Tab-separated table of C-alpha atoms and ligand atoms in Angstrom:
chain	number	residue	atom	x	y	z
A	1159	MET	CA	0.498	-24.793	52.372
A	1160	PHE	CA	-2.478	-23.952	50.144
A	1161	LYS	CA	-4.404	-26.191	47.825
A	1162	SER	CA	-3.662	-25.168	44.287
A	1163	VAL	CA	-6.281	-22.995	42.630
A	1164	PRO	CA	-7.605	-24.420	39.376
A	1165	HIS	CA	-7.216	-22.092	36.364
A	1166	SER	CA	-6.578	-18.926	38.376
A	1167	GLU	CA	-6.120	-16.747	35.261
A	1168	THR	CA	-9.539	-17.765	34.005
A	1169	LEU	CA	-11.040	-17.010	37.407
A	1170	LEU	CA	-9.497	-13.528	37.378
A	1171	SER	CA	-10.882	-12.773	33.935
A	1172	ILE	CA	-14.327	-14.125	34.813
A	1173	ALA	CA	-14.436	-11.895	37.912
A	1174	ALA	CA	-13.308	-8.910	35.834
A	1175	CYS	CA	-16.146	-9.483	33.369
A	1176	CYS	CA	-18.961	-10.749	35.573
A	1177	GLY	CA	-18.201	-9.463	39.034
A	1178	THR	CA	-18.888	-11.358	42.227
A	1179	PRO	CA	-20.326	-13.310	44.001
A	1180	THR	CA	-20.024	-16.005	41.342
A	1181	TYR	CA	-19.762	-19.756	41.271
A	1182	VAL	CA	-17.485	-21.125	38.536
A	1183	TYR	CA	-17.517	-24.784	37.435
A	1184	PHE	CA	-14.762	-26.339	35.331
A	1185	ASP	CA	-15.827	-29.074	32.948
A	1186	ASP	CA	-12.307	-30.508	32.622
A	1187	ILE	CA	-12.168	-31.232	36.364
A	1188	LEU	CA	-15.700	-32.627	36.359
A	1189	SER	CA	-14.895	-35.002	33.483
A	1190	GLU	CA	-11.677	-36.089	35.125
A	1191	LYS	CA	-13.486	-36.994	38.344
A	1192	ILE	CA	-16.116	-39.032	36.490
A	1193	ASN	CA	-13.408	-40.895	34.628
A	1194	THR	CA	-11.400	-41.489	37.792
A	1195	LEU	CA	-14.304	-43.301	39.399
A	1196	LYS	CA	-15.095	-45.280	36.241
A	1197	HIS	CA	-11.449	-46.259	35.989
A	1198	HIS	CA	-11.236	-47.493	39.571
A	1199	LEU	CA	-14.417	-49.513	39.257
A	1200	THR	CA	-13.448	-51.140	35.948
A	1201	GLY	CA	-14.405	-54.794	35.807
A	1202	LEU	CA	-17.738	-54.403	37.557
A	1203	PRO	CA	-21.108	-54.515	35.798
A	1204	LEU	CA	-21.448	-50.875	36.762
A	1205	GLN	CA	-24.126	-48.223	36.511
A	1206	LEU	CA	-23.182	-44.862	37.956
A	1207	LEU	CA	-25.897	-42.460	39.012
A	1208	TYR	CA	-25.345	-38.843	39.944
A	1209	ALA	CA	-26.853	-37.553	43.204
A	1210	MET	CA	-28.049	-34.319	41.638
A	1211	LYS	CA	-28.704	-32.666	44.996
A	1212	ALA	CA	-24.980	-31.845	44.987
A	1213	ASN	CA	-25.204	-29.495	41.996
A	1214	GLN	CA	-28.152	-29.119	39.671
A	1215	SER	CA	-26.687	-26.711	37.166
A	1216	ILE	CA	-27.679	-27.731	33.667
A	1217	PRO	CA	-24.218	-28.099	32.058
A	1218	VAL	CA	-23.087	-30.231	35.018
A	1219	MET	CA	-26.122	-32.449	34.515
A	1220	GLU	CA	-25.474	-32.527	30.753
A	1221	ARG	CA	-21.949	-33.769	31.386
A	1222	MET	CA	-23.327	-36.545	33.587
A	1223	LYS	CA	-25.758	-37.549	30.860
A	1224	SER	CA	-23.137	-37.567	28.133
A	1225	GLU	CA	-20.954	-39.788	30.336
A	1226	GLY	CA	-23.810	-42.297	30.575
A	1227	LEU	CA	-24.683	-41.631	34.200
A	1228	GLY	CA	-28.186	-41.965	35.583
A	1229	ILE	CA	-29.768	-39.841	38.313
A	1230	ASP	CA	-30.553	-40.209	41.993
A	1231	ALA	CA	-33.576	-37.889	42.327
A	1232	VAL	CA	-35.033	-37.063	45.727
A	1233	SER	CA	-37.906	-34.708	44.959
A	1234	PRO	CA	-40.501	-34.166	42.236
A	1235	GLY	CA	-38.496	-31.172	41.001
A	1236	GLU	CA	-35.324	-33.235	40.642
A	1237	LEU	CA	-37.233	-36.070	39.014
A	1238	LEU	CA	-38.921	-33.857	36.435
A	1239	LEU	CA	-35.728	-31.993	35.618
A	1240	ALA	CA	-33.895	-35.279	35.002
A	1241	LEU	CA	-36.733	-36.520	32.769
A	1242	LYS	CA	-37.002	-33.227	30.882
A	1243	MET	CA	-33.249	-33.333	30.275
A	1244	GLY	CA	-33.627	-36.729	28.660
A	1245	PHE	CA	-32.097	-39.017	31.256
A	1246	PRO	CA	-33.581	-42.449	30.467
A	1247	LYS	CA	-36.200	-43.466	33.022
A	1248	GLU	CA	-34.436	-46.815	33.558
A	1249	LYS	CA	-31.424	-44.890	34.866
A	1250	ILE	CA	-33.352	-42.786	37.365
A	1251	LEU	CA	-33.973	-43.853	40.934
A	1252	PHE	CA	-36.597	-41.877	42.843
A	1253	SER	CA	-35.566	-41.746	46.513
A	1254	ALA	CA	-37.840	-39.145	48.089
A	1255	ASN	CA	-37.671	-39.194	51.865
A	1256	ASN	CA	-41.067	-39.367	53.627
A	1257	MET	CA	-42.535	-39.914	50.171
A	1258	THR	CA	-46.101	-38.701	49.689
A	1259	ASP	CA	-48.803	-40.439	47.669
A	1260	GLU	CA	-48.560	-37.701	45.016
A	1261	GLU	CA	-44.825	-38.259	44.697
A	1262	MET	CA	-45.324	-42.013	44.421
A	1263	HIS	CA	-47.948	-41.570	41.672
A	1264	LEU	CA	-45.712	-39.115	39.795
A	1265	ALA	CA	-42.779	-41.533	39.701
A	1266	LYS	CA	-45.034	-44.424	38.696
A	1267	LYS	CA	-46.665	-42.324	35.957
A	1268	HIS	CA	-43.225	-41.729	34.466
A	1269	GLY	CA	-42.174	-45.361	34.815
A	1270	VAL	CA	-39.367	-44.548	37.244
A	1271	ILE	CA	-38.475	-47.099	39.901
A	1272	LEU	CA	-39.103	-46.032	43.494
A	1273	ASN	CA	-36.534	-46.409	46.213
A	1274	VAL	CA	-38.587	-47.056	49.332
A	1275	GLY	CA	-37.124	-46.579	52.791
A	1276	GLU	CA	-40.190	-47.141	54.966
A	1277	LEU	CA	-42.341	-50.238	55.471
A	1278	SER	CA	-45.492	-48.114	55.451
A	1279	ARG	CA	-44.653	-46.700	51.999
A	1280	LEU	CA	-43.847	-50.188	50.713
A	1281	GLU	CA	-47.301	-51.267	51.815
A	1282	LYS	CA	-48.948	-48.228	50.187
A	1283	LEU	CA	-47.057	-48.925	46.969
A	1284	GLY	CA	-48.158	-52.550	47.078
A	1285	LYS	CA	-51.800	-51.574	47.576
A	1286	ALA	CA	-51.766	-48.947	44.810
A	1287	TYR	CA	-49.564	-50.816	42.328
A	1288	PRO	CA	-49.532	-54.524	43.116
A	1289	GLY	CA	-46.949	-56.468	41.148
A	1290	SER	CA	-44.664	-53.450	40.607
A	1291	GLU	CA	-40.914	-53.412	40.628
A	1292	VAL	CA	-39.299	-51.615	43.536
A	1293	CYS	CA	-35.963	-50.821	45.119
A	1294	VAL	CA	-35.713	-50.983	48.913
A	1295	ARG	CA	-33.458	-48.664	50.861
A	1296	LEU	CA	-31.876	-50.473	53.785
A	1297	ASN	CA	-30.218	-49.180	56.884
A	1298	PRO	CA	-27.212	-51.505	57.278
A	1299	GLN	CA	-26.682	-50.101	60.790
A	1300	ILE	CA	-23.237	-48.799	59.859
A	1301	GLY	CA	-23.073	-45.065	59.316
A	1302	ALA	CA	-20.257	-42.608	58.628
A	1303	GLY	CA	-19.634	-39.055	57.448
A	1304	HIS	CA	-17.670	-35.840	57.846
A	1305	HIS	CA	-20.188	-34.538	60.419
A	1306	LYS	CA	-22.963	-36.088	62.467
A	1307	HIS	CA	-25.553	-34.236	60.398
A	1308	VAL	CA	-24.586	-36.168	57.278
A	1309	ILE	CA	-24.559	-39.694	58.715
A	1310	THR	CA	-27.487	-41.509	57.115
A	1311	ALA	CA	-27.404	-44.997	58.608
A	1312	GLY	CA	-27.121	-46.496	62.068
A	1313	ALA	CA	-29.414	-46.639	65.092
A	1314	GLU	CA	-30.197	-42.896	65.111
A	1315	SER	CA	-30.834	-42.498	61.412
A	1316	LYS	CA	-34.254	-41.795	59.932
A	1317	PHE	CA	-33.185	-43.278	56.589
A	1318	GLY	CA	-33.833	-46.735	55.226
A	1319	ILE	CA	-35.496	-49.837	56.609
A	1320	PRO	CA	-33.334	-51.421	59.306
A	1321	VAL	CA	-31.764	-54.670	58.043
A	1322	GLU	CA	-33.330	-56.485	60.997
A	1323	GLN	CA	-36.726	-55.900	59.354
A	1324	ILE	CA	-35.982	-57.941	56.231
A	1325	GLU	CA	-38.715	-60.443	57.022
A	1326	ALA	CA	-41.297	-57.641	57.137
A	1327	ILE	CA	-40.061	-56.405	53.737
A	1328	LYS	CA	-40.410	-59.880	52.289
A	1329	THR	CA	-43.872	-60.337	53.744
A	1330	ILE	CA	-45.153	-57.063	52.274
A	1331	ALA	CA	-43.493	-57.835	48.950
A	1332	SER	CA	-45.106	-61.247	48.744
A	1333	THR	CA	-48.536	-59.986	49.901
A	1334	TYR	CA	-48.630	-57.516	47.005
A	1335	SER	CA	-46.461	-59.477	44.537
A	1336	LEU	CA	-43.922	-56.634	44.547
A	1337	LYS	CA	-40.707	-57.486	42.733
A	1338	VAL	CA	-37.757	-56.272	44.748
A	1339	ARG	CA	-35.389	-55.405	41.877
A	1340	GLY	CA	-32.913	-53.335	43.828
A	1341	LEU	CA	-31.442	-52.953	47.270
A	1342	HIS	CA	-30.018	-49.585	48.204
A	1343	GLN	CA	-27.939	-48.052	50.924
A	1344	HIS	CA	-26.342	-44.656	51.450
A	1345	ILE	CA	-24.583	-44.561	54.798
A	1346	GLY	CA	-23.367	-40.967	54.843
A	1347	SER	CA	-21.385	-38.274	53.103
A	1348	GLY	CA	-17.732	-37.235	52.970
A	1349	ILE	CA	-16.403	-40.647	54.014
A	1350	LEU	CA	-12.638	-40.939	53.943
A	1351	ASP	CA	-12.278	-44.479	55.231
A	1352	ALA	CA	-12.486	-47.389	52.785
A	1353	ASP	CA	-12.911	-49.957	55.584
A	1354	THR	CA	-16.173	-48.484	56.820
A	1355	LEU	CA	-17.559	-48.377	53.304
A	1356	TRP	CA	-16.578	-51.990	52.773
A	1357	LYS	CA	-18.179	-53.082	56.066
A	1358	ALA	CA	-21.509	-51.552	55.060
A	1359	ILE	CA	-21.213	-53.024	51.559
A	1360	SER	CA	-20.669	-56.470	53.114
A	1361	VAL	CA	-23.930	-56.150	55.040
A	1362	MET	CA	-25.690	-55.316	51.774
A	1363	LEU	CA	-24.162	-58.276	50.004
A	1364	SER	CA	-25.148	-60.810	52.615
A	1365	THR	CA	-28.650	-59.320	52.782
A	1366	SER	CA	-29.004	-59.448	49.014
A	1367	LEU	CA	-28.680	-63.241	49.130
A	1368	LEU	CA	-32.153	-63.265	50.647
A	1369	PHE	CA	-33.639	-61.803	47.449
A	1370	ASP	CA	-33.497	-63.855	44.305
A	1371	ASP	CA	-34.921	-61.593	41.629
A	1372	LEU	CA	-32.674	-58.564	42.146
A	1373	HIS	CA	-31.409	-56.590	39.159
A	1374	PHE	CA	-29.098	-54.236	41.008
A	1375	ILE	CA	-27.490	-53.363	44.314
A	1376	ASN	CA	-27.063	-49.619	44.820
A	1377	LEU	CA	-24.186	-48.882	47.177
A	1378	GLY	CA	-24.903	-45.166	47.457
A	1379	GLY	CA	-22.534	-42.232	47.419
A	1380	GLY	CA	-20.505	-40.740	50.225
A	1381	LEU	CA	-17.002	-40.858	48.731
A	1382	GLY	CA	-14.999	-38.137	50.459
A	1383	ILE	CA	-12.694	-35.610	48.821
A	1384	PRO	CA	-9.719	-33.693	50.257
A	1385	TYR	CA	-10.717	-30.188	51.369
A	1386	LYS	CA	-7.334	-29.371	52.922
A	1387	ALA	CA	-3.939	-29.332	51.228
A	1388	ASP	CA	-2.640	-32.050	53.554
A	1389	GLU	CA	-5.697	-34.329	53.230
A	1390	SER	CA	-5.803	-37.168	50.740
A	1391	GLY	CA	-9.544	-37.847	50.393
A	1392	LEU	CA	-10.874	-41.381	50.170
A	1393	PRO	CA	-7.877	-43.439	48.958
A	1394	MET	CA	-9.296	-44.635	45.646
A	1395	HIS	CA	-6.750	-47.411	45.054
A	1396	GLU	CA	-7.435	-48.877	48.459
A	1397	PHE	CA	-11.180	-48.462	48.048
A	1398	ALA	CA	-11.108	-50.174	44.646
A	1399	SER	CA	-8.845	-52.980	45.794
A	1400	LYS	CA	-11.116	-53.642	48.774
A	1401	ILE	CA	-14.338	-53.814	46.819
A	1402	VAL	CA	-13.873	-54.686	43.130
A	1403	ALA	CA	-12.618	-58.294	43.377
A	1404	PRO	CA	-14.974	-59.270	46.228
A	1405	LEU	CA	-17.907	-57.755	44.337
A	1406	GLN	CA	-16.913	-59.640	41.183
A	1407	SER	CA	-16.802	-62.969	42.956
A	1408	PHE	CA	-20.021	-62.196	44.829
A	1409	ILE	CA	-21.811	-61.502	41.542
A	1410	LYS	CA	-20.690	-64.863	40.170
A	1411	GLN	CA	-22.206	-66.647	43.146
A	1412	HIS	CA	-25.398	-64.601	43.387
A	1413	PRO	CA	-28.619	-66.376	42.440
A	1414	ALA	CA	-29.803	-63.461	40.284
A	1415	LYS	CA	-28.350	-63.348	36.806
A	1416	HIS	CA	-26.957	-60.118	35.351
A	1417	LEU	CA	-26.791	-58.300	38.691
A	1418	GLN	CA	-25.598	-54.695	38.294
A	1419	ILE	CA	-23.689	-52.659	40.854
A	1420	TRP	CA	-24.769	-49.034	41.178
A	1421	PHE	CA	-23.093	-46.143	42.959
A	1422	GLU	CA	-24.567	-42.660	43.249
A	1423	PRO	CA	-22.008	-40.077	44.370
A	1424	GLY	CA	-22.578	-36.346	44.321
A	1425	ARG	CA	-19.639	-34.687	46.077
A	1426	PHE	CA	-16.960	-36.894	44.530
A	1427	PHE	CA	-17.922	-35.775	41.019
A	1428	THR	CA	-18.607	-32.085	41.539
A	1429	ALA	CA	-16.982	-30.632	44.678
A	1430	GLU	CA	-13.552	-30.004	43.208
A	1431	CYS	CA	-14.784	-28.559	39.910
A	1432	GLY	CA	-16.355	-25.564	41.654
A	1433	VAL	CA	-14.981	-22.280	42.999
A	1434	LEU	CA	-16.923	-19.497	44.693
A	1435	LEU	CA	-15.519	-16.073	43.831
A	1436	ALA	CA	-16.110	-13.195	46.237
A	1437	THR	CA	-14.729	-9.695	46.673
A	1438	VAL	CA	-13.305	-8.383	49.927
A	1439	ASN	CA	-15.027	-5.119	50.695
A	1440	THR	CA	-14.246	-4.534	54.365
A	1441	ILE	CA	-11.086	-5.049	56.407
A	1442	LYS	CA	-11.805	-4.547	60.079
A	1443	PRO	CA	-8.939	-5.011	62.540
A	1444	THR	CA	-10.023	-5.402	66.168
A	1445	GLU	CA	-7.998	-6.150	69.286
A	1446	HIS	CA	-7.889	-9.922	68.692
A	1447	ILE	CA	-9.282	-10.570	65.244
A	1448	THR	CA	-8.940	-9.051	61.804
A	1449	PHE	CA	-12.206	-9.515	59.961
A	1450	ALA	CA	-12.179	-9.676	56.173
A	1451	GLY	CA	-15.747	-9.054	55.016
A	1452	VAL	CA	-16.787	-10.251	51.563
A	1453	ASP	CA	-19.798	-9.723	49.291
A	1454	SER	CA	-21.050	-13.291	49.789
A	1455	GLY	CA	-21.808	-15.401	52.837
A	1456	MET	CA	-23.630	-18.304	54.414
A	1457	ASN	CA	-26.573	-17.718	52.084
A	1458	HIS	CA	-24.301	-18.800	49.221
A	1459	LEU	CA	-22.147	-21.388	50.974
A	1460	VAL	CA	-23.655	-22.686	54.185
A	1461	ARG	CA	-21.239	-25.575	54.784
A	1462	PRO	CA	-18.880	-23.720	57.177
A	1463	ALA	CA	-21.809	-22.454	59.283
A	1464	MET	CA	-23.730	-25.721	59.188
A	1465	TYR	CA	-20.967	-28.293	59.641
A	1466	GLY	CA	-17.910	-26.236	60.545
A	1467	ALA	CA	-16.692	-27.390	57.131
A	1468	TYR	CA	-13.275	-26.317	55.878
A	1469	HIS	CA	-12.927	-24.650	52.475
A	1470	GLU	CA	-9.620	-23.227	51.325
A	1471	VAL	CA	-9.745	-19.442	50.904
A	1472	VAL	CA	-7.141	-17.998	48.554
A	1473	ASN	CA	-6.445	-14.370	47.674
A	1474	LEU	CA	-6.277	-14.369	43.878
A	1475	SER	CA	-5.354	-10.669	43.746
A	1476	ASN	CA	-2.326	-11.059	46.007
A	1477	PRO	CA	-1.218	-14.715	45.693
A	1478	ASP	CA	2.339	-14.034	46.856
A	1479	GLY	CA	1.414	-11.667	49.661
A	1480	PRO	CA	2.570	-12.244	53.238
A	1481	LEU	CA	0.284	-14.455	55.299
A	1482	HIS	CA	-1.970	-12.865	57.895
A	1483	ARG	CA	-4.618	-14.331	60.148
A	1484	TYR	CA	-8.250	-13.515	59.352
A	1485	ASP	CA	-11.833	-14.357	60.055
A	1486	VAL	CA	-13.265	-14.311	56.546
A	1487	VAL	CA	-16.892	-13.370	57.052
A	1488	GLY	CA	-19.966	-12.755	54.909
A	1489	ASN	CA	-22.530	-9.975	54.680
A	1490	ILE	CA	-25.439	-11.807	56.321
A	1491	CYS	CA	-26.886	-10.739	59.661
A	1492	GLU	CA	-25.884	-13.867	61.570
A	1493	SER	CA	-22.782	-14.563	63.621
A	1494	ALA	CA	-22.544	-18.027	62.012
A	1495	ASP	CA	-21.840	-16.248	58.745
A	1496	PHE	CA	-18.220	-17.101	58.012
A	1497	PHE	CA	-16.114	-18.900	55.429
A	1498	ALA	CA	-12.996	-19.285	57.577
A	1499	LYS	CA	-12.011	-18.508	61.153
A	1500	GLY	CA	-8.513	-17.715	62.382
A	1501	ARG	CA	-7.229	-18.635	58.915
A	1502	MET	CA	-3.849	-17.671	57.465
A	1503	VAL	CA	-4.525	-16.074	54.072
A	1504	GLN	CA	-2.296	-14.005	51.774
A	1505	GLN	CA	-2.726	-10.397	52.948
A	1506	LEU	CA	-6.253	-9.282	52.106
A	1507	ARG	CA	-7.060	-5.743	51.032
A	1508	GLU	CA	-10.382	-4.134	50.234
A	1509	GLY	CA	-11.121	-4.861	46.573
A	1510	ASP	CA	-9.207	-8.167	46.478
A	1511	LEU	CA	-10.732	-11.199	44.808
A	1512	VAL	CA	-10.910	-14.374	46.883
A	1513	ALA	CA	-11.543	-17.924	45.718
A	1514	VAL	CA	-13.330	-20.331	48.028
A	1515	LEU	CA	-12.308	-23.760	46.775
A	1516	ASP	CA	-14.064	-27.110	46.378
A	1517	THR	CA	-17.492	-25.542	46.418
A	1518	GLY	CA	-18.977	-27.376	43.428
A	1519	ALA	CA	-20.969	-29.730	45.689
A	1520	TYR	CA	-23.592	-28.519	48.179
A	1521	GLY	CA	-22.647	-24.892	47.456
A	1522	MET	CA	-25.180	-23.387	45.078
A	1523	SER	CA	-27.582	-26.282	45.584
A	1524	MET	CA	-27.963	-25.292	49.259
A	1525	ALA	CA	-27.871	-21.550	48.640
A	1526	ASN	CA	-30.784	-19.293	49.514
A	1527	SER	CA	-31.766	-15.652	49.319
A	1528	TYR	CA	-31.809	-14.886	53.054
A	1529	ASN	CA	-31.683	-11.151	53.825
A	1530	MET	CA	-33.231	-10.650	50.346
A	1531	ARG	CA	-29.846	-10.960	48.717
A	1532	SER	CA	-29.434	-12.416	45.259
A	1533	LEU	CA	-28.106	-15.884	44.613
A	1534	PRO	CA	-24.631	-15.793	43.057
A	1535	ALA	CA	-24.090	-15.863	39.312
A	1536	GLU	CA	-22.951	-19.194	37.873
A	1537	ILE	CA	-20.401	-19.707	35.113
A	1538	PHE	CA	-19.518	-22.925	33.333
A	1539	VAL	CA	-16.070	-23.272	31.755
A	1540	ASP	CA	-16.260	-25.722	28.888
A	1541	ALA	CA	-13.557	-28.265	28.281
A	1542	PRO	CA	-11.373	-28.527	26.309
A	1543	CYS	CA	-11.611	-25.017	24.810
A	1544	GLY	CA	-11.699	-23.250	28.159
A	1545	GLU	CA	-14.375	-20.842	26.963
A	1546	TRP	CA	-16.895	-19.885	29.555
A	1547	ARG	CA	-20.554	-19.035	29.597
A	1548	VAL	CA	-22.919	-17.468	32.084
A	1549	ILE	CA	-25.442	-20.077	33.154
A	1550	ARG	CA	-27.186	-18.006	35.816
A	1551	GLN	CA	-27.300	-14.245	36.279
A	1552	ARG	CA	-27.471	-12.539	39.631
A	1553	LYS	CA	-30.769	-10.803	40.331
A	1554	THR	CA	-30.874	-7.066	40.853
A	1555	ALA	CA	-32.162	-5.669	44.154
A	1556	GLU	CA	-34.867	-3.987	42.094
A	1557	SER	CA	-36.139	-7.301	40.694
A	1558	ILE	CA	-35.931	-9.013	44.096
A	1559	ALA	CA	-38.089	-6.280	45.598
A	1560	GLU	CA	-40.540	-6.342	42.649
A	1561	ASN	CA	-40.866	-10.141	42.870
A	1562	ALA	CA	-41.594	-9.912	46.585
A	1563	LEU	CA	-44.357	-7.388	45.933
A	1564	ASN	CA	-45.822	-9.744	43.323
A	1565	GLY	CA	-45.679	-12.865	45.499
A	1566	LEU	CA	-42.957	-14.509	43.420
B	991	LIG	N1	-27.465	-40.866	47.737
B	991	LIG	C1	-28.314	-40.420	48.681
B	991	LIG	C2	-29.532	-41.186	48.965
B	991	LIG	C3	-28.015	-39.256	49.400
B	991	LIG	O1	-28.861	-38.828	50.329
B	991	LIG	C4	-26.841	-38.536	49.096
B	991	LIG	C5	-26.506	-37.324	49.825
B	991	LIG	C6	-25.999	-39.031	48.076
B	991	LIG	C7	-26.335	-40.205	47.434
B	991	LIG	C8	-24.748	-38.340	47.668
B	991	LIG	O2	-23.840	-38.221	48.709
B	991	LIG	P1	-22.349	-37.710	48.392
B	991	LIG	O3	-21.732	-38.664	47.423
B	991	LIG	O4	-22.460	-36.354	47.808
B	991	LIG	O5	-21.662	-37.709	49.692
B	991	LIG	N2	-24.976	-31.124	52.539
B	991	LIG	C9	-23.965	-32.060	53.009
B	991	LIG	C10	-24.052	-33.384	52.307
B	991	LIG	C11	-25.430	-34.028	52.463
B	991	LIG	C12	-25.588	-35.248	51.586
B	991	LIG	C13	-26.999	-35.684	51.545
B	991	LIG	N3	-27.202	-36.881	50.799
B	991	LIG	C14	-22.591	-31.423	52.845
B	991	LIG	O6	-22.507	-30.300	52.343
B	991	LIG	O7	-21.588	-31.999	53.228
């Protein structure tokens, strides 16, 4: 059983016009995902942020802004893009890891609140900007995620200040009159289990009782989506029923007035709105494996190589063809360069167009130009009219070579 391909006719016509490799993002799916989360969290004093590391394409960001979302920015580039796009500074949280002094000064200059995950940075902030407002990233010692590389809390995690060090946080804050306005956690990515999320949230709630001038608690992102046809993703009803009522009653009892609850997903909003289109250019049968080589690869979508991640691969040119087993591989000079291994796909022929699904998060944003190949083109399909526009062109080999000669 395959996952259904969104708007396959549109994908075929985009490929016919623009060629491949190409990322396509559908605004209708993006909007639906934003509204799904808002709907499930109804009743909370909610502020949603978007973890823009998932997908920084401008129309995706514009959609987030028009839906009232803020931004989780983790680098000066992300921060400045969010500001230049007009996201209000009050809705931006600057969460750079191993933050430098320059980064700290930049965020302060723009009036953006810092999310600090190290005691040493908290101290430096206090010294440079006594009396400032700050958010503190905690490590609640409960981590989760689709792969060990994406677990961002727990004993082995570099992220956040361990909850056991609360007294040290309070001491630094009082030494420099810092106002701890927010507490933050992000325990990992691609989480499919509502219980684990709730356990970590509970740690945050009990910890937040130790701070009486909080304005918000940021519960991070991490909400998992279904990558396989038989997966269900994070069960949203269960997730909502586990957290909304307890959060509501917690807020009533909390010493701080007007406490807001923030979440900052990336994948949940954007993964399913994106498709990577590639063309099969080589079919190579060997004794045990038939390789289907495409004009894209791990430079465009690194998730299979990096995490063994599953993405559905569908033959759009031969959707009713008989199923055969393939290793769908890219054109990069690495043996980790694959999209699918031992995968049943509708018979692939040279020239066929394949869709790699659910690639709207951590696809293009993690892409690179290894082997001096161009990044893919990007197309945005506007809702509700369904018209599409090119938002990024591929580079020619000529311009890549020229840029290299000119140090660009
Ligand atoms: N907040 C913080 C502080 C984060 O570090 C992240 C993701 C998010 C929010 C959003 O997480 P999400 O809702 O998207 O799970 N490259 C990996 C995912 C790494 C996520 C890094 N941090 C992947 O492709 O699965």
